XYZ file of C-alpha atoms in Angstrom:
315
model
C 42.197 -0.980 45.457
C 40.823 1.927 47.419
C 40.671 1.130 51.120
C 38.395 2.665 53.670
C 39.812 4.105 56.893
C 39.842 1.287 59.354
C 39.946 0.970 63.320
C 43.782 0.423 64.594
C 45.252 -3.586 64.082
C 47.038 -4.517 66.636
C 48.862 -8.672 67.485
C 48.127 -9.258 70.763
C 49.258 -12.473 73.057
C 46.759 -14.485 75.181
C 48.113 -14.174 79.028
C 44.736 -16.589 80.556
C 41.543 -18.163 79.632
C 39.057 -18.552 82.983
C 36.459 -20.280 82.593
C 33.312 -17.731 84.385
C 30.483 -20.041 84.002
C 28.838 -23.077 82.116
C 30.562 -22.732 78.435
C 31.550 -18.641 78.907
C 35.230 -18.382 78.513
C 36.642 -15.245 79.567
C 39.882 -14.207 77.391
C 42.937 -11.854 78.542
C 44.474 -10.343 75.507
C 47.845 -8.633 75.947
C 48.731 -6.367 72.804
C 52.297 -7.206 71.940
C 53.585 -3.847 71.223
C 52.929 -2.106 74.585
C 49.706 -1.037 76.552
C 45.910 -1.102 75.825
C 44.715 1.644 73.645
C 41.557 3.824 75.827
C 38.468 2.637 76.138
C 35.237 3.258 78.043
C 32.541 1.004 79.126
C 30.369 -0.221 76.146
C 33.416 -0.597 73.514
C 33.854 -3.663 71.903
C 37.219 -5.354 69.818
C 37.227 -7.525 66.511
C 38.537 -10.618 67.283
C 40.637 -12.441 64.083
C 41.202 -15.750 63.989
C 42.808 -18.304 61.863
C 40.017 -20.220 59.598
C 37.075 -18.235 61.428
C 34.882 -15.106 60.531
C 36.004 -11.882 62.552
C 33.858 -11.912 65.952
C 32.965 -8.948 67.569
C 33.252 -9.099 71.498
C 32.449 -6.563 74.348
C 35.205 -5.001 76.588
C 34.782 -6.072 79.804
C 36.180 -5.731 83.239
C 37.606 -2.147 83.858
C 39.416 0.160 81.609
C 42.648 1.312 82.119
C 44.173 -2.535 82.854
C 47.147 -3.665 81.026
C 45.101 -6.431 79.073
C 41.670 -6.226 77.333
C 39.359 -9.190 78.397
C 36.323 -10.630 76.230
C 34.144 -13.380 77.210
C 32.762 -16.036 75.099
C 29.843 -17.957 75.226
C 30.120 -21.618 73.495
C 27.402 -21.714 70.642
C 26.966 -24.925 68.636
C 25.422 -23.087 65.401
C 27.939 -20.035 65.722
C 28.755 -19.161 62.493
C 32.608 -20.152 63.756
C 33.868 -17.808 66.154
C 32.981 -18.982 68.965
C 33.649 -22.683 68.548
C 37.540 -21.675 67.419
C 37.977 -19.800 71.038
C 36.517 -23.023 72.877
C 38.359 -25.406 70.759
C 41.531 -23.951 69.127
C 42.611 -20.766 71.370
C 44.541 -21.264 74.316
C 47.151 -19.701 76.435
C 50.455 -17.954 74.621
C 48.674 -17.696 70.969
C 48.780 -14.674 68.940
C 45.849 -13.168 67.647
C 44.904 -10.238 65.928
C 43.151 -7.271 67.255
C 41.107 -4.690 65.474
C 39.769 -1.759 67.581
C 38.674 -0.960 70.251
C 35.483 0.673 68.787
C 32.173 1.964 71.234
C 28.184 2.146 69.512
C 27.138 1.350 73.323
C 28.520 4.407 75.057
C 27.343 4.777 78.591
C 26.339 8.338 79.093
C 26.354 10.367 82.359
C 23.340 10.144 84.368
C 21.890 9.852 88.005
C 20.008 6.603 87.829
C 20.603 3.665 85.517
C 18.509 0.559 85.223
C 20.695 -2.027 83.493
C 19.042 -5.238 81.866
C 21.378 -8.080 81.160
C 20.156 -11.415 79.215
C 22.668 -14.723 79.297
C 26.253 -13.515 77.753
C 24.868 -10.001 77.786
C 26.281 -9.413 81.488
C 29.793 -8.330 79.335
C 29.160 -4.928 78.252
C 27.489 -4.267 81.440
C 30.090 -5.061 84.222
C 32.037 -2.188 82.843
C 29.353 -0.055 82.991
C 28.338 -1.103 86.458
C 31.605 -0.462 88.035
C 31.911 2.871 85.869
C 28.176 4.312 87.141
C 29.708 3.705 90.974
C 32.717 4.998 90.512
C 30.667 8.133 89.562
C 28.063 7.763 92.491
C 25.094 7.013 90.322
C 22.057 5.117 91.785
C 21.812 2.132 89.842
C 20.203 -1.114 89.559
C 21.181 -4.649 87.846
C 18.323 -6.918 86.515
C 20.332 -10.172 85.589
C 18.586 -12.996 83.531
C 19.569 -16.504 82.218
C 18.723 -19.771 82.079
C 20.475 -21.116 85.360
C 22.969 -19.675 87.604
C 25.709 -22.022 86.672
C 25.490 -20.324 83.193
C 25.642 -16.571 84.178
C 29.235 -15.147 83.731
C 30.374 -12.451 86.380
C 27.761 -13.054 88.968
C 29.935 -12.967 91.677
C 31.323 -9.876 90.536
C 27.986 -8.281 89.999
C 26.567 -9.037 92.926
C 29.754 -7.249 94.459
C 29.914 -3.804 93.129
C 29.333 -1.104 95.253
C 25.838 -0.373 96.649
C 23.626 -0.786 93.571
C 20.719 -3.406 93.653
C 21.459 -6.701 91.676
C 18.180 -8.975 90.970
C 18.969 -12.645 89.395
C 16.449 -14.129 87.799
C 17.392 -17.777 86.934
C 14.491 -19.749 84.780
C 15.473 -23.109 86.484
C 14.560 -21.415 90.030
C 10.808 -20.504 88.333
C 12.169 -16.549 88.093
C 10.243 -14.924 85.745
C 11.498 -11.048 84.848
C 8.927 -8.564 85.278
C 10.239 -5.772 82.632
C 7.630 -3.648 83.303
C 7.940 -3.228 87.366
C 11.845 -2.929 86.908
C 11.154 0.086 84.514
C 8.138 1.029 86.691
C 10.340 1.080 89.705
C 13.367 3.674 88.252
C 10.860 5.869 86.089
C 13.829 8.713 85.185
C 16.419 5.998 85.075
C 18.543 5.467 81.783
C 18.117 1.841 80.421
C 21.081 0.281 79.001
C 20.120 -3.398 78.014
C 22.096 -6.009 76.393
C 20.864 -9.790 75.503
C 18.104 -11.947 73.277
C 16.326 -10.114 70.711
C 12.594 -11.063 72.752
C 14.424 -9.294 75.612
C 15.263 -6.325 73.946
C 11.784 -5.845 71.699
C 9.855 -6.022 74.664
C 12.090 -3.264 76.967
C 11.241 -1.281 73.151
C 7.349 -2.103 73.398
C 7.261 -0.572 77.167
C 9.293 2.492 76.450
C 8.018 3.481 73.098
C 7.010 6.527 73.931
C 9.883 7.592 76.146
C 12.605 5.754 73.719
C 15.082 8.468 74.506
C 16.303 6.815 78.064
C 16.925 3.672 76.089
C 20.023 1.808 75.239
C 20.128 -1.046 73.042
C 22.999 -3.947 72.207
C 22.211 -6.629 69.654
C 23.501 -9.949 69.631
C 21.848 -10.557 65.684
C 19.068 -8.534 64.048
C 15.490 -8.162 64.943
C 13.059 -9.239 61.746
C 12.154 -5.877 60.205
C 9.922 -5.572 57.019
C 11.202 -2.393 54.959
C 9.791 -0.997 52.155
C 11.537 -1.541 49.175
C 13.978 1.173 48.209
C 14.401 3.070 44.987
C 17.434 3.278 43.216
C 19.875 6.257 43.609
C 23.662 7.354 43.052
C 26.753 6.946 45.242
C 29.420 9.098 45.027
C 33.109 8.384 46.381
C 34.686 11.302 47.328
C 37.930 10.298 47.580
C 38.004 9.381 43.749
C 35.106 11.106 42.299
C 33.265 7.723 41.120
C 29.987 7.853 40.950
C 28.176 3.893 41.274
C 24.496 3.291 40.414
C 22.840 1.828 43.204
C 19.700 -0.861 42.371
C 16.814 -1.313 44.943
C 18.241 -4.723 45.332
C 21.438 -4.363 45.764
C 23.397 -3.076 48.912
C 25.740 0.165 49.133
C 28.453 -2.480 50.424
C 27.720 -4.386 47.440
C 28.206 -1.526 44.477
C 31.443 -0.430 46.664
C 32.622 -3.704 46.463
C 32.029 -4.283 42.612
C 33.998 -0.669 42.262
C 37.089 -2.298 44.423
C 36.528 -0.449 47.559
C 37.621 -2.644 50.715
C 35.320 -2.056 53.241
C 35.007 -3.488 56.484
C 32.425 -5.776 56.977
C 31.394 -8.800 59.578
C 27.874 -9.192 60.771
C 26.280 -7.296 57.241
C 22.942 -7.081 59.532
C 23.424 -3.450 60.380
C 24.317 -4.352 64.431
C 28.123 -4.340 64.470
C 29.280 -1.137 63.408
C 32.167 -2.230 61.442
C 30.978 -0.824 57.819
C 30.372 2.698 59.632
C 31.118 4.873 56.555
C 31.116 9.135 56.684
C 28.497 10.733 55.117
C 29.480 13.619 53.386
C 26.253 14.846 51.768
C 23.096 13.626 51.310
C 20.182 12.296 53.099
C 20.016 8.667 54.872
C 17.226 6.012 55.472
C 18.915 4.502 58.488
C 18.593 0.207 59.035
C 20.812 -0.253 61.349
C 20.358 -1.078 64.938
C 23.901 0.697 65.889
C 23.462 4.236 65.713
C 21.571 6.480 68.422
C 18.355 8.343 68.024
C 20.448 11.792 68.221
C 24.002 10.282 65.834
C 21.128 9.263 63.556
C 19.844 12.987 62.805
C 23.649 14.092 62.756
C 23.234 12.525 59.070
C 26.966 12.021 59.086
C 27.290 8.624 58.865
C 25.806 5.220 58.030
C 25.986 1.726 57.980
C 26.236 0.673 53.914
C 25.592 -3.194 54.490
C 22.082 -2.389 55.240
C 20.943 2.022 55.326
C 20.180 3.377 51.662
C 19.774 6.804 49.766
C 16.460 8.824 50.991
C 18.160 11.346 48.109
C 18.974 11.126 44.855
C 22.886 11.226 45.496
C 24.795 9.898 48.191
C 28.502 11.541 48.844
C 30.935 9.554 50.928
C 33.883 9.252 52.227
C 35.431 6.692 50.556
């Protein structure tokens, strides 16, 4: 079996589980065989559990501690992941780490505007405490459904001297998107949270999309055109796969025996991220960047097809 190049796997130890808020476990994983491995705000770990489908969670707190920490909202039609961390996971266990990998990089600017939904608040504290650090103006526009059930708000609301508005449904808050963004004009947006959050921060930037940075928690409904049929070649062993309009590059590298990383399969994870060699790319993922996506060096191949004939990867 030909295996694609994977992130680092690492057995790590759980040192504490806190609980930060109304069903949001936060999770202190100590890798067993010595100190974290860098990482900078945005980055995000596969989490594997026994009898449970590898999770994906965002870093949070601040790099460079001895322990990553996740935290982990309780979701009763979780496809697993979530419910084995409430239920099974607790102090002293071993897990097993994969990563730590970053498609949410926080890049340097003088202004951020930072839009957190629910459970979204976790890739952002990092970044929060990274864009003081650097002296950044920023600003923190927190939503959820009730205080009780926002992780980190007392941490938020302590950082440095960036603005922090909460805006709890149960209080009658309503978020006004558009005077946030119409209040820090040249600021870089960094958002993280519901899907409705995150298409409607898209709708009022679409035509400056560039200061915009998304983080899915599952994939936005898009309709594609259907795609034609074209060749993948594996340049590691020269095969060359036929693939259908309605079948998947994962798919036809699967039939040929190639292990590929996989978890979501929507395009939002990043774990299938596969080198592109040569060849052009219709791009369906909701990972990559504006600018990584006119590299044309890589590609997610659960969900992005051939806009060529032939495909060459690296694999």
């Amino acid at each position: 079996m030909v295996t694609v190049d994977e992130p680092r796997e690492r057995t790590a130890r759980v040192r504490a589980m806190t609980l930060e808020a109304d069903d949001v476990i936060a999770v202190d994983l100590e890798p067993v065989d010595g100190g974290v491995d860098e990482w900078t705000p945005g980055a995000h770990i596969d989490l594997v559990l026994p009898d449970a489908p590898v999770r994906q969670y965002s870093l949070t707190g601040e790099p460079g501690s001895s322990r990553y920490r996740i935290a982990v909202l309780r979701e009763d039609h979780s496809r697993g992941g979530s419910k084995a961390v409430h239920e099974r996971l607790r102090p002293g266990d071993l897990v097993t780490l994969r990563g730590p990998r970053n498609h949410f990089v926080l890049e340097p600017a003088a202004e951020y505007l930072f839009v957190a939904g629910g459970i979204g608040i976790t890739p952002i504290v990092p970044m929060l405490h990274a864009a003081d650090r650097a002296g950044a103006r920023w600003r923190l526009l927190y939503l959820g459904a009730t205080r009780r059930r926002m992780a980190f708000l007392e941490e938020v609301t302590s950082i440095g001297s960036g603005t922090v508005t909460v805006v709890a449904r149960d209080e009658g808050g309503r978020a006004d998107l558009e005077a946030a963004l119409a209040a820090a004009p040249a600021a870089a947006v960094y958002a993280c949270g519901p899907e409705r959050m995150l298409s409607a921060l898209q709708d009022l930037l679409s035509e400056d999309a560039g200061r915009l940075r998304l983080e899915y928690f599952a994939a936005p409904e898009v309709e594609y055109e259907p795609g034609g049929a074209f060749t993948v070649r594996l340049a590691r062993s020269g095969v060359e796969l036929p693939v259908e309009p309605e079948q998947s590059v994962l798919e036809v590298m699967r039939s040929a025996g190639v292990d590929v990383l996989t978890d979501c399969e929507e395009g939002i994870c990043g774990s299938c991220e596969t080198r592109v060699l040569e060849g052009e790319v219709e791009h369906r993922d909701f990972v990559l960047t504006a600018q990584e996506r006119e590299r044309m060096d890589c590609m997610m191949v659960c969900v992005s097809r051939a806009s060529c004939p032939l495909l060459v990867l690296d694999a």
